PDB file of C-alpha atoms in Angstrom:
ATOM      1  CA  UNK A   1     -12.024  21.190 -53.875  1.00 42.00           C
ATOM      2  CA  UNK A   2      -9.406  23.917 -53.005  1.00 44.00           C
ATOM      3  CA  UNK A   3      -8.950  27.272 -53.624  1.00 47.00           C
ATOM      4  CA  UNK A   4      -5.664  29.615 -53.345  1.00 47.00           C
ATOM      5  CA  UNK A   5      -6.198  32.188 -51.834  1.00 49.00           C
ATOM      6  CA  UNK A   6      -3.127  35.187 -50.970  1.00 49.00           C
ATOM      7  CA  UNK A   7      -2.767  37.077 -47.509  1.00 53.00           C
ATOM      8  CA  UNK A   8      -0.347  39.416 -46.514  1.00 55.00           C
ATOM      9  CA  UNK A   9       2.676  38.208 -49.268  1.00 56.00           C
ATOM     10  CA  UNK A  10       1.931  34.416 -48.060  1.00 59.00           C
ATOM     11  CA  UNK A  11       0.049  31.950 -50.015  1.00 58.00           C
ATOM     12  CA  UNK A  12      -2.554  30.203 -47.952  1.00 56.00           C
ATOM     13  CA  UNK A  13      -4.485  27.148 -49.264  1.00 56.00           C
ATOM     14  CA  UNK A  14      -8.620  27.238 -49.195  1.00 56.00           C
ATOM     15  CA  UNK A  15     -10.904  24.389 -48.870  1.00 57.00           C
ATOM     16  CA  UNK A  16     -14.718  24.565 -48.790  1.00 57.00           C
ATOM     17  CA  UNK A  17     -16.058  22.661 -46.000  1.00 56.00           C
ATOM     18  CA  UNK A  18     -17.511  19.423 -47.497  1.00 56.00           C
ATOM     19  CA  UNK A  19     -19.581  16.604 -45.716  1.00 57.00           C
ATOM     20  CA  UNK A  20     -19.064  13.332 -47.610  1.00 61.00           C
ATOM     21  CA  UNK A  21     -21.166  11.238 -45.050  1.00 64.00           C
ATOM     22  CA  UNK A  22     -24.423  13.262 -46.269  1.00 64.00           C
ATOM     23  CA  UNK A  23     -24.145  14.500 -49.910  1.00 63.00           C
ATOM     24  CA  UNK A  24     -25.937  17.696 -51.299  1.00 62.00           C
ATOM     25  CA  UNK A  25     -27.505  18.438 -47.650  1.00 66.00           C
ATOM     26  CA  UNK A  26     -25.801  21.735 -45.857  1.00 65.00           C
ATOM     27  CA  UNK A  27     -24.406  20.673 -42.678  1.00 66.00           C
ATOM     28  CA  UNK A  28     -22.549  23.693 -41.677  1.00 69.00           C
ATOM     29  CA  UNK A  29     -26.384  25.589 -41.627  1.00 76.00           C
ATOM     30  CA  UNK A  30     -25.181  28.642 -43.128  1.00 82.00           C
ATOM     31  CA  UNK A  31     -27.466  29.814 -46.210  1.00 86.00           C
ATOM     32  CA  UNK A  32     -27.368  32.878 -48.679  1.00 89.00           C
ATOM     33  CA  UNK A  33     -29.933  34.618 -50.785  1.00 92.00           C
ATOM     34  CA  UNK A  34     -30.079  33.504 -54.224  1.00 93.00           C
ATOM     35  CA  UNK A  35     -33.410  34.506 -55.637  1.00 95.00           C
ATOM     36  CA  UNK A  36     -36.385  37.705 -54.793  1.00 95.00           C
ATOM     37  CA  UNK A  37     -39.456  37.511 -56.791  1.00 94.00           C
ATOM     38  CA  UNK A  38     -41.127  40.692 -56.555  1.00 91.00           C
ATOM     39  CA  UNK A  39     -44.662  42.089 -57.663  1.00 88.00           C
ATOM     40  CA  UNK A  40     -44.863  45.597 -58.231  1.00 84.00           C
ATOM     41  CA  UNK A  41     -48.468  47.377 -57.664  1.00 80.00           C
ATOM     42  CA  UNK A  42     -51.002  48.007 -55.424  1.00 78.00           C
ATOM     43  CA  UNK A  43     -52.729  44.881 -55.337  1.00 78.00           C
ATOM     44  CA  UNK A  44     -52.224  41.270 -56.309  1.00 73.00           C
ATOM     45  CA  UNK A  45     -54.551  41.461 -58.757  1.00 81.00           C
ATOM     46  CA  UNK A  46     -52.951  44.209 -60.943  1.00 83.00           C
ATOM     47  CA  UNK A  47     -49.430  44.926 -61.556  1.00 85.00           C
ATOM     48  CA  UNK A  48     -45.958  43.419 -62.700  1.00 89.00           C
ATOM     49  CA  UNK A  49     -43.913  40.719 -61.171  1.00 92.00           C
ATOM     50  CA  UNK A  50     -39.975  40.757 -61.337  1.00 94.00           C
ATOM     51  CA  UNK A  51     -37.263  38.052 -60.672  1.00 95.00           C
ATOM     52  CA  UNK A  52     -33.757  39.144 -58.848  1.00 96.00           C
ATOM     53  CA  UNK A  53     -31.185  36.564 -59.136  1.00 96.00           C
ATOM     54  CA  UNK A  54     -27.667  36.059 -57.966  1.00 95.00           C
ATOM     55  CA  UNK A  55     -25.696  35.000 -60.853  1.00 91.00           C
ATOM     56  CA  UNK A  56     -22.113  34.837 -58.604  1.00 87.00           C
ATOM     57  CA  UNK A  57     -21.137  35.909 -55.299  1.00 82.00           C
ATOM     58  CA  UNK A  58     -21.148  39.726 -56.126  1.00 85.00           C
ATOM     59  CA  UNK A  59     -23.638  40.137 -58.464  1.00 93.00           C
ATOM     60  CA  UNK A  60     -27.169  40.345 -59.003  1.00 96.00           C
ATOM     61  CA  UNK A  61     -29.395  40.806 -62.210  1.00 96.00           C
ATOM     62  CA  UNK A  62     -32.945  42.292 -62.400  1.00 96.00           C
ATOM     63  CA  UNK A  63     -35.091  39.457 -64.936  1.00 96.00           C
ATOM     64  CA  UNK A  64     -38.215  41.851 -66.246  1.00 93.00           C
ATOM     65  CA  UNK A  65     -39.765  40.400 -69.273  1.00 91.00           C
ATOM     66  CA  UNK A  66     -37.297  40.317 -71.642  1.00 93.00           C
ATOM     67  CA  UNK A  67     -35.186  42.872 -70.240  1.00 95.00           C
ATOM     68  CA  UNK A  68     -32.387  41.809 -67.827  1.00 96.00           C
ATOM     69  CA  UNK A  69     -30.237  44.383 -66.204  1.00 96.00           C
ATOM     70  CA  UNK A  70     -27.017  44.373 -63.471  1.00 97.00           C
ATOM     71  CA  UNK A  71     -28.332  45.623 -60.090  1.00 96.00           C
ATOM     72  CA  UNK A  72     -26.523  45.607 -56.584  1.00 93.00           C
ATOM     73  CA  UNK A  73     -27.037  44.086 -53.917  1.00 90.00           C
ATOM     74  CA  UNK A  74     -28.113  46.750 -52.048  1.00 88.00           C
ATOM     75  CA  UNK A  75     -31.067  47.571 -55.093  1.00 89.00           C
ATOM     76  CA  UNK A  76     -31.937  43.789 -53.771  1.00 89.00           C
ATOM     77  CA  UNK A  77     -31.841  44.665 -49.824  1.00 84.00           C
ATOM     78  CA  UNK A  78     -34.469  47.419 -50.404  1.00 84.00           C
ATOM     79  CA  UNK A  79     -37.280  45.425 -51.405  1.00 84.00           C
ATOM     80  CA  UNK A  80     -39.382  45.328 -48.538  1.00 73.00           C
ATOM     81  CA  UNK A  81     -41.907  46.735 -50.576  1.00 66.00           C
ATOM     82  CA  UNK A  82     -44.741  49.893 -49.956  1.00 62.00           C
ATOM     83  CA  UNK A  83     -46.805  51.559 -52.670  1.00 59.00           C
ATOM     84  CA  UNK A  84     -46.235  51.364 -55.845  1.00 64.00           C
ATOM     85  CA  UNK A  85     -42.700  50.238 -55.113  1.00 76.00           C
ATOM     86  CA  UNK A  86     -41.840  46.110 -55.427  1.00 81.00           C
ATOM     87  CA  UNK A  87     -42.786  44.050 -52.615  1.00 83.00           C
ATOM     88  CA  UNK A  88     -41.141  40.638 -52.036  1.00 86.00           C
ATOM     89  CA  UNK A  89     -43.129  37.811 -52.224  1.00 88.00           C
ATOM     90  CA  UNK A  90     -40.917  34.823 -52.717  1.00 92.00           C
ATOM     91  CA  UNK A  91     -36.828  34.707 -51.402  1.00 93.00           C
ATOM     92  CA  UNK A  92     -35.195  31.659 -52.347  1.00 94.00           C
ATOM     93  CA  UNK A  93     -32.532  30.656 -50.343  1.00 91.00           C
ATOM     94  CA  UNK A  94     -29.554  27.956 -50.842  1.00 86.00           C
ATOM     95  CA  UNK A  95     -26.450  26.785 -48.756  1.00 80.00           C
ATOM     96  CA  UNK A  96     -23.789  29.053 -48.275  1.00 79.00           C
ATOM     97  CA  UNK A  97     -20.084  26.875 -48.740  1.00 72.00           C
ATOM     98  CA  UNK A  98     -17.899  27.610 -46.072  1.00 68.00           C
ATOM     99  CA  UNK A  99     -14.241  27.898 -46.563  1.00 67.00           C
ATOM    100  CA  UNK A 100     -11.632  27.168 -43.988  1.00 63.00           C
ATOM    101  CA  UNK A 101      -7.935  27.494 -43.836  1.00 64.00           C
ATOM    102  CA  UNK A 102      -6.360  23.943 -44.005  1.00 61.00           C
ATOM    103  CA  UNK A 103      -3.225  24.177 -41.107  1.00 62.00           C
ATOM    104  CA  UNK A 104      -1.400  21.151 -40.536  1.00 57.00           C
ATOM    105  CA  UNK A 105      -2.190  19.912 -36.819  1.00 57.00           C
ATOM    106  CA  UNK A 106       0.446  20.148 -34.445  1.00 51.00           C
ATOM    107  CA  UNK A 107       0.455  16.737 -32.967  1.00 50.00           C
ATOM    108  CA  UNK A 108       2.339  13.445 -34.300  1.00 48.00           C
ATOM    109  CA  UNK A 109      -0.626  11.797 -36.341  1.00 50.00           C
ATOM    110  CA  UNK A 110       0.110  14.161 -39.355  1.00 47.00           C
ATOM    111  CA  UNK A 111      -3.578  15.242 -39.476  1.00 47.00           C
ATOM    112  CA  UNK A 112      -5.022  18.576 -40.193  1.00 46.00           C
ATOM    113  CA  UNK A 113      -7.896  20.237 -38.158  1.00 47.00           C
ATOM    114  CA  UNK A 114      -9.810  23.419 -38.731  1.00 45.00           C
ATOM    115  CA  UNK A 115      -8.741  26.449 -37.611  1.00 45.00           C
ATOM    116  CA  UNK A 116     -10.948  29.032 -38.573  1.00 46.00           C
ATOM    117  CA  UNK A 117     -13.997  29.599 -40.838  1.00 49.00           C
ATOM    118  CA  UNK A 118     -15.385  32.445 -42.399  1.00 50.00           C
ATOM    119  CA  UNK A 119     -18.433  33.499 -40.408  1.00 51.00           C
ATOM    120  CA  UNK A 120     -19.133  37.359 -41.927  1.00 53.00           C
ATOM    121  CA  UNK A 121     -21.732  39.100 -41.627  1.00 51.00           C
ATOM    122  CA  UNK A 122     -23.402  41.634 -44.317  1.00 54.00           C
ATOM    123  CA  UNK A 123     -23.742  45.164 -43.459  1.00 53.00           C
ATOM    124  CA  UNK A 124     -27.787  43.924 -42.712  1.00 54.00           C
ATOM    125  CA  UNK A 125     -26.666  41.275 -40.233  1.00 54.00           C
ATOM    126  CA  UNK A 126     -27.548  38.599 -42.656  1.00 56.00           C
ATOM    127  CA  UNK A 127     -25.143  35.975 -43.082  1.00 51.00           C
ATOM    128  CA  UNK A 128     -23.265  36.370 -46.468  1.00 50.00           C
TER     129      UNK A 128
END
């Protein structure tokens, strides 16, 4: 799978890191956050729960009862909980494809190698 992908007036070619040798596991170790339940209250016994789910990579929606709503991802960051506010109880996690720039190697063979991968970090330290 490749993606296109433009920097600075040159067009640069995208792949996402795949390991063929061990399908649907995540090699590279690098995960994202993909799902928060939450439970609103003061105690577990009484109170409201609330799913947060990542529908792409830049946006989140907010799954209570039957109404869904568009949130950010920095509504989803602040749920550490306290009060009457929502406390996380669940985060569901999944791999995080990596894409790498695909440079032809310099030697005879014709190969390519990677060069560099995109590593970033979110403004919490988390890997994004």
């Amino acid at each position: 799978m490749s993606f296109l992908k433009r920097r600075e007036g040159t067009l640069i070619i995208l792949k996402k890191c795949i390991y063929l040798s061990d399908i649907g596991s995540n090699n590279n170790g690098f995960y994202q956050l993909n799902a928060v339940l939450t439970h609103k209250g003061r105690s577990s016994s009484s109170g409201h729960y609330v799913a947060w789910v990542r529908r792409n990579q830049n946006e989140w929606l907010m799954f209570d009862d039957e109404n869904v709503t568009p949130v950010t991802e920095e509504d989803v960051l602040k749920l550490s909980g306290g009060g009457d506010w929502h406390t996380a109880y669940l985060l569901i996690y999944g791999p995080r494809a990596i894409e790498y720039e695909d440079k032809p190697n310099e030697g005879a063979s014709g190969e390519s190698n990677v060069d560099t991968m995109d590593t970033t970090t979110s403004s919490n330290g988390a890997r994004t």
